[in-house]
């Protein structure tokens, strides 16, 4: 059985050289097909980019990315990354639909779904803040003319327009990426073990506020095989069984919703100090529209004696063009792109609604084509060309002209 070996990195914080040293060491032993970096990538190209990143001035420094951006260094394996809440938005806002940030390094944009060698990967950049969810971001030109004096942190906050095309997905997702955690996953892992390392999480856990409610609903809708996150600077794993959503969740801790209260009772009296075991989902003869179980994994930031990089193995769809095509390993996803079009057509009417109040199934019914009808060559992500990363506007224009005009 062929499986792709995928290296997963938590928060990067500009430490690309250290990450690639470890990836190269592992790659020499057994080849790695892809590296995924789960945010706080910090793609600082020049001193002007410091204006647009939420880091106190005394901690601002050039990370390793600039050497890759200027082609002085090259990523040893294909790399994709999402945005977190400490990013150079002066750079990444120029690539709302994603694009090359350097050779072998591809940014996924505000949200995306791509195919990589038979694996379907969805993503959502940023973090959840309820008060910004229904707002529109200011434009890059307005921010630049104002010398980026706006509230930079608000630019990292997930918008309804980012997540809407993901809620309309109806075909199976293998791996889903988000910077912050879906809010419900903590109750499906070992809370007692987590609180040993992060005791100050307890209040948010009791209130049900650790993470994003929007991505928790998305996880329960999409039922991907893997959901990967970072942000909270701790390793944590959980197993969410989708045919048991209404039963009591964790084996390692128990929880109850109090009557007439938003708080959750946590029973942390278990003597089981073992790390939670993630159970593999059952093998299926035919692919379904979702998985019976989602395996959640969050990793730490890149620091000594932290658990910040691991390998996961995923079985690819060998019938998919991204597996069979020898010239292209990455493809844009037709369903997701069609969802972007649908959202843009309906955005004015839906912009101020909660994601819970939108009938996503009804909205996505105009998604029509089956794989046999898709002209896949149109969706092949162009191979890297020299210095394409320095033409961010051109990359975005190519995508818009191809799919959104």
CSV table of C-alpha atoms in Angstrom, one decimal:
chain,number,residue,atom,x,y,z
A,1,UNK,CA,0.0,0.0,0.0
A,2,UNK,CA,1.5,3.3,-1.1
A,3,UNK,CA,1.3,6.2,1.3
A,4,UNK,CA,2.6,9.7,1.1
A,5,UNK,CA,4.9,10.7,4.0
A,6,UNK,CA,4.0,14.2,5.0
A,7,UNK,CA,6.1,16.2,7.5
A,8,UNK,CA,3.9,18.5,9.7
A,9,UNK,CA,5.3,21.6,11.4
A,10,UNK,CA,3.6,23.7,14.1
A,11,UNK,CA,4.3,27.4,14.3
A,12,UNK,CA,7.4,28.4,12.2
A,13,UNK,CA,8.2,31.9,13.6
A,14,UNK,CA,10.8,32.4,10.9
A,15,UNK,CA,12.9,29.4,11.8
A,16,UNK,CA,13.0,27.8,8.3
A,17,UNK,CA,16.6,26.8,8.4
A,18,UNK,CA,16.2,24.7,11.6
A,19,UNK,CA,13.0,23.1,10.2
A,20,UNK,CA,14.6,22.2,6.9
A,21,UNK,CA,17.7,20.7,8.7
A,22,UNK,CA,15.4,18.3,10.6
A,23,UNK,CA,13.3,17.6,7.5
A,24,UNK,CA,16.5,16.9,5.5
A,25,UNK,CA,17.7,14.5,8.2
A,26,UNK,CA,14.5,12.6,8.1
A,27,UNK,CA,14.3,12.8,4.3
A,28,UNK,CA,17.7,11.1,4.0
A,29,UNK,CA,16.4,8.1,6.0
A,30,UNK,CA,13.0,7.8,4.3
A,31,UNK,CA,11.9,10.2,1.6
A,32,UNK,CA,9.4,12.9,2.6
A,33,UNK,CA,6.9,13.9,-0.1
A,34,UNK,CA,5.6,17.2,1.4
A,35,UNK,CA,6.2,19.6,4.3
A,36,UNK,CA,3.1,21.4,5.8
A,37,UNK,CA,3.7,24.5,8.0
A,38,UNK,CA,0.7,25.5,10.1
A,39,UNK,CA,1.2,29.3,10.4
A,40,UNK,CA,3.2,32.1,11.9
A,41,UNK,CA,5.4,31.5,8.9
A,42,UNK,CA,6.6,35.2,9.0
A,43,UNK,CA,7.4,35.7,5.3
A,44,UNK,CA,9.3,39.0,5.8
A,45,UNK,CA,10.9,40.1,2.5
A,46,UNK,CA,12.3,43.5,3.5
A,47,UNK,CA,12.3,46.1,6.3
A,48,UNK,CA,9.0,47.6,5.0
A,49,UNK,CA,7.2,44.4,5.8
A,50,UNK,CA,7.8,44.9,9.6
A,51,UNK,CA,5.0,47.6,9.4
A,52,UNK,CA,2.4,44.9,8.8
A,53,UNK,CA,3.3,42.2,11.3
A,54,UNK,CA,2.0,42.0,14.9
A,55,UNK,CA,5.3,41.7,16.8
A,56,UNK,CA,6.6,44.2,19.3
A,57,UNK,CA,9.5,46.2,17.7
A,58,UNK,CA,12.1,44.9,20.2
A,59,UNK,CA,11.4,41.4,19.0
A,60,UNK,CA,11.3,42.2,15.3
A,61,UNK,CA,14.1,40.6,13.3
A,62,UNK,CA,14.6,39.1,9.9
A,63,UNK,CA,14.0,35.4,10.0
A,64,UNK,CA,15.3,32.9,7.5
A,65,UNK,CA,12.6,33.4,4.8
A,66,UNK,CA,14.3,36.3,3.0
A,67,UNK,CA,17.1,33.9,1.9
A,68,UNK,CA,14.6,31.6,0.2
A,69,UNK,CA,12.7,34.6,-1.3
A,70,UNK,CA,15.9,35.8,-2.8
A,71,UNK,CA,16.9,32.4,-4.1
A,72,UNK,CA,20.0,32.2,-1.9
A,73,UNK,CA,18.6,29.0,-0.3
A,74,UNK,CA,16.1,26.4,-1.6
A,75,UNK,CA,13.6,24.3,0.3
A,76,UNK,CA,14.7,20.6,0.2
A,77,UNK,CA,11.1,19.3,-0.2
A,78,UNK,CA,7.9,20.8,-1.5
A,79,UNK,CA,6.4,23.0,1.2
A,80,UNK,CA,2.9,24.5,1.7
A,81,UNK,CA,2.0,26.8,4.5
A,82,UNK,CA,-1.0,28.7,5.9
A,83,UNK,CA,-1.1,32.1,7.6
A,84,UNK,CA,-1.3,32.5,11.4
A,85,UNK,CA,-1.7,35.6,13.6
A,86,UNK,CA,1.9,36.8,13.3
A,87,UNK,CA,2.4,37.2,9.6
A,88,UNK,CA,3.7,39.9,7.2
A,89,UNK,CA,0.4,40.9,5.8
A,90,UNK,CA,2.0,43.4,3.5
A,91,UNK,CA,3.3,40.4,1.7
A,92,UNK,CA,0.5,37.8,2.1
A,93,UNK,CA,-2.4,40.1,1.3
A,94,UNK,CA,-1.0,40.3,-2.2
A,95,UNK,CA,-1.8,36.5,-2.5
A,96,UNK,CA,-5.4,36.1,-1.3
A,97,UNK,CA,-5.8,32.9,-3.3
A,98,UNK,CA,-2.3,31.7,-2.6
A,99,UNK,CA,0.8,31.4,-4.7
A,100,UNK,CA,4.6,30.8,-4.7
A,101,UNK,CA,6.4,32.5,-1.9
A,102,UNK,CA,9.7,31.0,-3.0
A,103,UNK,CA,10.9,28.0,-5.0
A,104,UNK,CA,9.3,24.9,-3.5
A,105,UNK,CA,7.3,27.0,-1.0
A,106,UNK,CA,3.6,27.6,-1.7
A,107,UNK,CA,1.3,29.8,0.3
A,108,UNK,CA,-2.3,28.6,0.5
A,109,UNK,CA,-4.0,32.0,0.7
A,110,UNK,CA,-6.9,33.0,3.1
A,111,UNK,CA,-8.5,29.6,2.3
A,112,UNK,CA,-7.9,27.0,-0.3
A,113,UNK,CA,-8.3,23.4,-1.5
A,114,UNK,CA,-5.6,21.9,-3.6
A,115,UNK,CA,-4.6,18.4,-4.8
A,116,UNK,CA,-1.0,17.2,-4.2
A,117,UNK,CA,-0.1,13.8,-5.5
A,118,UNK,CA,-3.5,12.3,-5.0
A,119,UNK,CA,-4.2,13.9,-1.6
A,120,UNK,CA,-6.9,16.6,-1.3
A,121,UNK,CA,-5.8,19.3,1.1
A,122,UNK,CA,-8.0,22.1,2.5
A,123,UNK,CA,-6.8,25.1,4.4
A,124,UNK,CA,-7.9,28.2,6.4
A,125,UNK,CA,-5.4,30.9,7.5
A,126,UNK,CA,-5.8,33.2,10.4
A,127,UNK,CA,-7.6,32.9,13.8
A,128,UNK,CA,-11.2,33.3,15.0
A,129,UNK,CA,-12.4,36.5,16.5
A,130,UNK,CA,-16.2,36.8,16.5
A,131,UNK,CA,-16.3,40.6,16.2
A,132,UNK,CA,-14.4,40.6,12.9
A,133,UNK,CA,-16.0,37.6,11.3
A,134,UNK,CA,-18.6,39.4,9.2
A,135,UNK,CA,-16.4,42.4,8.4
A,136,UNK,CA,-14.5,43.0,5.2
A,137,UNK,CA,-10.8,43.5,5.3
A,138,UNK,CA,-9.5,46.9,4.2
A,139,UNK,CA,-7.7,46.8,0.8
A,140,UNK,CA,-3.9,46.4,0.5
A,141,UNK,CA,-3.8,49.8,-1.4
A,142,UNK,CA,-5.6,51.6,1.4
A,143,UNK,CA,-3.4,50.0,4.1
A,144,UNK,CA,-0.2,50.9,2.1
A,145,UNK,CA,-1.4,54.5,1.6
A,146,UNK,CA,-2.0,54.8,5.4
A,147,UNK,CA,1.5,53.3,6.0
A,148,UNK,CA,-0.1,50.3,7.8
A,149,UNK,CA,-1.2,52.3,10.8
A,150,UNK,CA,-4.5,50.3,11.0
A,151,UNK,CA,-5.2,47.6,13.6
A,152,UNK,CA,-2.8,45.0,12.1
A,153,UNK,CA,-4.1,42.2,14.4
A,154,UNK,CA,-7.5,42.5,12.8
A,155,UNK,CA,-6.1,41.5,9.4
A,156,UNK,CA,-5.3,38.0,10.8
A,157,UNK,CA,-8.9,37.4,11.8
A,158,UNK,CA,-10.9,34.9,9.7
A,159,UNK,CA,-13.7,36.3,7.7
A,160,UNK,CA,-17.0,34.6,6.6
A,161,UNK,CA,-15.8,35.1,3.0
A,162,UNK,CA,-12.7,33.0,3.8
A,163,UNK,CA,-14.5,30.0,5.2
A,164,UNK,CA,-17.7,30.1,3.1
A,165,UNK,CA,-16.3,28.2,0.1
A,166,UNK,CA,-15.1,25.5,2.5
A,167,UNK,CA,-18.6,25.1,4.1
A,168,UNK,CA,-19.9,24.4,0.6
A,169,UNK,CA,-17.5,21.5,0.0
A,170,UNK,CA,-19.4,18.2,-0.6
A,171,UNK,CA,-16.5,15.9,-1.7
A,172,UNK,CA,-14.1,14.2,0.6
A,173,UNK,CA,-11.2,16.1,2.1
A,174,UNK,CA,-8.1,14.1,3.2
A,175,UNK,CA,-6.3,16.8,5.2
A,176,UNK,CA,-7.6,20.0,6.6
A,177,UNK,CA,-5.3,22.8,7.9
A,178,UNK,CA,-6.1,25.6,10.3
A,179,UNK,CA,-3.9,27.8,12.5
A,180,UNK,CA,-6.1,27.8,15.6
A,181,UNK,CA,-7.9,24.7,16.9
A,182,UNK,CA,-11.5,23.9,16.2
A,183,UNK,CA,-13.2,24.5,19.6
A,184,UNK,CA,-14.6,21.1,20.2
A,185,UNK,CA,-11.4,19.0,19.6
A,186,UNK,CA,-10.1,19.5,23.1
A,187,UNK,CA,-13.0,17.4,24.5
A,188,UNK,CA,-11.9,14.4,22.3
A,189,UNK,CA,-8.4,14.1,23.7
A,190,UNK,CA,-6.6,14.0,27.0
A,191,UNK,CA,-7.6,17.2,28.8
A,192,UNK,CA,-5.8,16.3,32.0
A,193,UNK,CA,-2.5,15.8,30.1
A,194,UNK,CA,-3.0,19.1,28.2
A,195,UNK,CA,-3.6,21.0,31.4
A,196,UNK,CA,-0.3,19.7,32.9
A,197,UNK,CA,1.5,21.8,30.3
A,198,UNK,CA,-1.1,24.6,29.8
A,199,UNK,CA,-3.0,25.0,33.1
A,200,UNK,CA,-4.2,28.5,32.1
A,201,UNK,CA,-6.3,26.8,29.4
A,202,UNK,CA,-8.7,25.5,32.0
A,203,UNK,CA,-11.0,28.5,32.1
A,204,UNK,CA,-11.4,28.6,28.4
A,205,UNK,CA,-12.0,24.9,28.3
A,206,UNK,CA,-14.7,25.1,30.9
A,207,UNK,CA,-16.4,27.9,29.0
A,208,UNK,CA,-16.1,26.0,25.7
A,209,UNK,CA,-14.0,28.9,24.3
A,210,UNK,CA,-10.7,27.2,23.5
A,211,UNK,CA,-10.5,27.6,19.7
A,212,UNK,CA,-12.8,28.4,16.9
A,213,UNK,CA,-16.5,27.5,16.8
A,214,UNK,CA,-16.6,28.1,13.0
A,215,UNK,CA,-13.9,25.5,12.3
A,216,UNK,CA,-15.4,23.1,14.8
A,217,UNK,CA,-18.6,23.2,12.7
A,218,UNK,CA,-16.6,22.9,9.6
A,219,UNK,CA,-14.8,19.8,10.9
A,220,UNK,CA,-18.1,18.2,11.7
A,221,UNK,CA,-19.4,19.1,8.2
A,222,UNK,CA,-16.3,18.0,6.2
A,223,UNK,CA,-15.3,15.0,8.4
A,224,UNK,CA,-11.7,15.0,7.0
A,225,UNK,CA,-9.3,12.2,7.7
A,226,UNK,CA,-6.8,14.6,9.4
A,227,UNK,CA,-7.2,18.0,10.9
A,228,UNK,CA,-3.8,19.7,11.6
A,229,UNK,CA,-3.4,22.9,13.7
A,230,UNK,CA,-0.8,24.9,15.7
A,231,UNK,CA,-1.2,28.3,17.5
A,232,UNK,CA,-1.4,27.2,21.1
A,233,UNK,CA,2.3,26.1,21.3
A,234,UNK,CA,1.6,22.6,22.6
A,235,UNK,CA,1.4,19.1,21.1
A,236,UNK,CA,-2.1,17.7,21.4
A,237,UNK,CA,-4.0,14.9,19.6
A,238,UNK,CA,-7.5,13.8,19.5
A,239,UNK,CA,-9.9,11.4,17.7
A,240,UNK,CA,-13.3,12.6,16.6
A,241,UNK,CA,-15.7,9.8,15.7
A,242,UNK,CA,-18.4,11.2,13.5
A,243,UNK,CA,-20.9,8.5,14.1
A,244,UNK,CA,-20.7,9.2,17.8
A,245,UNK,CA,-21.2,12.9,17.9
A,246,UNK,CA,-23.9,12.9,20.4
A,247,UNK,CA,-22.3,10.4,22.8
A,248,UNK,CA,-20.0,11.4,25.7
A,249,UNK,CA,-16.8,12.3,24.0
A,250,UNK,CA,-13.4,11.7,25.7
A,251,UNK,CA,-12.1,8.6,27.4
A,252,UNK,CA,-9.5,10.5,29.4
A,253,UNK,CA,-11.7,13.2,30.8
A,254,UNK,CA,-15.5,13.6,31.1
A,255,UNK,CA,-17.5,16.7,30.5
A,256,UNK,CA,-21.1,17.8,31.1
A,257,UNK,CA,-22.9,21.0,30.1
A,258,UNK,CA,-24.3,22.5,33.3
A,259,UNK,CA,-28.0,23.3,33.2
A,260,UNK,CA,-28.7,27.1,32.9
A,261,UNK,CA,-25.0,27.7,32.4
A,262,UNK,CA,-22.5,27.9,29.5
A,263,UNK,CA,-19.9,26.3,31.6
A,264,UNK,CA,-18.6,22.7,31.3
A,265,UNK,CA,-17.8,20.4,34.2
A,266,UNK,CA,-14.4,18.7,33.7
A,267,UNK,CA,-13.8,15.5,35.6
A,268,UNK,CA,-10.0,15.3,35.8
A,269,UNK,CA,-9.7,12.5,38.4
A,270,UNK,CA,-8.4,9.9,35.9
A,271,UNK,CA,-5.1,8.3,36.8
A,272,UNK,CA,-4.4,7.6,33.2
A,273,UNK,CA,-1.3,9.7,32.3
A,274,UNK,CA,-0.7,8.0,29.0
A,275,UNK,CA,-0.8,10.1,25.9
A,276,UNK,CA,-4.1,9.7,24.0
A,277,UNK,CA,-4.0,7.1,21.2
A,278,UNK,CA,-5.4,8.0,17.9
A,279,UNK,CA,-7.3,5.1,16.4
A,280,UNK,CA,-7.0,4.5,12.7
A,281,UNK,CA,-10.2,4.7,10.7
A,282,UNK,CA,-11.5,1.6,9.0
A,283,UNK,CA,-10.3,0.9,5.5
A,284,UNK,CA,-13.0,1.3,2.8
A,285,UNK,CA,-13.2,-0.4,-0.5
A,286,UNK,CA,-14.8,2.7,-2.1
A,287,UNK,CA,-14.2,6.3,-1.2
A,288,UNK,CA,-17.1,8.0,0.5
A,289,UNK,CA,-17.9,11.7,0.8
A,290,UNK,CA,-16.3,11.8,4.3
A,291,UNK,CA,-14.4,9.8,6.8
A,292,UNK,CA,-15.9,8.1,9.9
A,293,UNK,CA,-13.2,9.6,12.1
A,294,UNK,CA,-11.0,12.7,12.1
A,295,UNK,CA,-7.6,12.5,13.6
A,296,UNK,CA,-6.6,15.8,15.1
A,297,UNK,CA,-3.0,16.8,15.6
A,298,UNK,CA,-1.6,20.1,16.9
A,299,UNK,CA,2.1,20.8,17.3
A,300,UNK,CA,4.3,23.3,19.1
A,301,UNK,CA,6.5,26.1,17.8
A,302,UNK,CA,10.1,25.5,16.7
A,303,UNK,CA,12.1,25.6,20.0
A,304,UNK,CA,14.5,23.2,21.7
A,305,UNK,CA,12.9,20.3,23.7
A,306,UNK,CA,9.5,21.0,22.1
A,307,UNK,CA,7.4,18.6,19.9
A,308,UNK,CA,7.2,20.7,16.7
A,309,UNK,CA,7.5,18.3,13.8
A,310,UNK,CA,6.1,14.9,13.0
A,311,UNK,CA,5.4,12.6,10.1
A,312,UNK,CA,2.0,11.5,9.1
A,313,UNK,CA,1.2,9.0,6.3
A,314,UNK,CA,-1.8,9.3,4.0
A,315,UNK,CA,-2.9,7.0,1.3
A,316,UNK,CA,-3.3,8.8,-2.0
A,317,UNK,CA,-6.0,8.5,-4.6
A,318,UNK,CA,-4.0,6.8,-7.4
A,319,UNK,CA,-6.8,7.4,-9.9
A,320,UNK,CA,-6.5,11.2,-9.6
A,321,UNK,CA,-4.7,13.2,-12.2
A,322,UNK,CA,-2.4,14.8,-9.5
A,323,UNK,CA,-1.0,11.3,-8.9
A,324,UNK,CA,-0.7,10.3,-12.5
A,325,UNK,CA,0.5,13.5,-14.1
A,326,UNK,CA,4.3,13.5,-14.3
A,327,UNK,CA,4.6,17.2,-15.1
A,328,UNK,CA,2.4,18.6,-12.3
A,329,UNK,CA,2.1,17.5,-8.7
A,330,UNK,CA,-0.3,20.3,-7.6
A,331,UNK,CA,-3.7,21.2,-8.9
A,332,UNK,CA,-6.3,23.8,-7.9
A,333,UNK,CA,-9.6,22.2,-6.8
A,334,UNK,CA,-12.5,22.7,-9.2
A,335,UNK,CA,-15.2,22.3,-6.5
A,336,UNK,CA,-13.6,24.9,-4.3
A,337,UNK,CA,-13.1,27.4,-7.1
A,338,UNK,CA,-16.7,27.0,-8.1
A,339,UNK,CA,-17.7,27.7,-4.5
A,340,UNK,CA,-15.7,30.9,-4.6
A,341,UNK,CA,-17.8,32.0,-7.6
A,342,UNK,CA,-21.0,31.0,-5.9
A,343,UNK,CA,-20.1,32.9,-2.8
A,344,UNK,CA,-19.2,36.1,-4.8
A,345,UNK,CA,-22.6,35.9,-6.5
A,346,UNK,CA,-24.4,35.7,-3.1
A,347,UNK,CA,-22.1,37.6,-0.8
A,348,UNK,CA,-24.1,40.9,-0.6
A,349,UNK,CA,-27.1,39.0,0.6
A,350,UNK,CA,-25.3,36.7,3.0
A,351,UNK,CA,-22.4,38.8,4.3
A,352,UNK,CA,-24.1,39.7,7.6
A,353,UNK,CA,-25.4,36.3,8.4
A,354,UNK,CA,-24.0,33.8,10.9
A,355,UNK,CA,-22.5,30.7,9.3
A,356,UNK,CA,-25.1,28.8,11.3
A,357,UNK,CA,-27.9,30.6,9.5
A,358,UNK,CA,-26.8,29.9,6.0
A,359,UNK,CA,-28.0,26.8,4.1
A,360,UNK,CA,-24.7,25.7,2.7
A,361,UNK,CA,-26.2,22.6,1.0
A,362,UNK,CA,-28.7,24.7,-0.9
A,363,UNK,CA,-26.0,27.3,-1.8
A,364,UNK,CA,-23.7,24.7,-3.2
A,365,UNK,CA,-26.3,22.9,-5.4
A,366,UNK,CA,-25.0,24.6,-8.5
A,367,UNK,CA,-21.7,22.8,-8.0
A,368,UNK,CA,-22.2,20.5,-10.9
A,369,UNK,CA,-19.4,18.7,-12.7
A,370,UNK,CA,-18.1,15.3,-11.8
A,371,UNK,CA,-14.5,14.5,-12.2
A,372,UNK,CA,-15.0,12.9,-15.6
A,373,UNK,CA,-16.2,16.3,-17.0
A,374,UNK,CA,-13.4,18.4,-15.6
A,375,UNK,CA,-10.7,19.6,-17.9
A,376,UNK,CA,-8.0,19.0,-15.3
A,377,UNK,CA,-5.2,20.6,-17.4
A,378,UNK,CA,-6.8,23.9,-16.7
A,379,UNK,CA,-6.5,23.4,-13.0
A,380,UNK,CA,-2.8,22.4,-12.9
A,381,UNK,CA,-0.9,24.9,-10.7
A,382,UNK,CA,2.0,26.2,-13.0
A,383,UNK,CA,5.4,24.9,-12.1
A,384,UNK,CA,7.7,27.4,-10.4
A,385,UNK,CA,9.6,29.8,-12.6
A,386,UNK,CA,12.5,31.9,-11.5
A,387,UNK,CA,11.5,34.9,-9.3
A,388,UNK,CA,7.8,34.3,-9.8
A,389,UNK,CA,7.5,34.8,-6.0
A,390,UNK,CA,8.4,38.5,-6.5
A,391,UNK,CA,5.5,39.0,-8.8
A,392,UNK,CA,2.7,38.5,-6.3
A,393,UNK,CA,0.3,40.7,-8.1
A,394,UNK,CA,0.9,38.8,-11.3
A,395,UNK,CA,0.2,35.5,-9.6
A,396,UNK,CA,-3.1,36.7,-8.2
A,397,UNK,CA,-4.1,38.2,-11.6
A,398,UNK,CA,-3.4,34.9,-13.3
A,399,UNK,CA,-5.7,33.1,-10.9
A,400,UNK,CA,-8.5,35.7,-11.2
A,401,UNK,CA,-8.3,35.9,-15.0
A,402,UNK,CA,-8.4,32.1,-15.2
A,403,UNK,CA,-11.2,31.4,-12.8
A,404,UNK,CA,-13.0,34.5,-11.5
A,405,UNK,CA,-13.4,36.8,-14.6
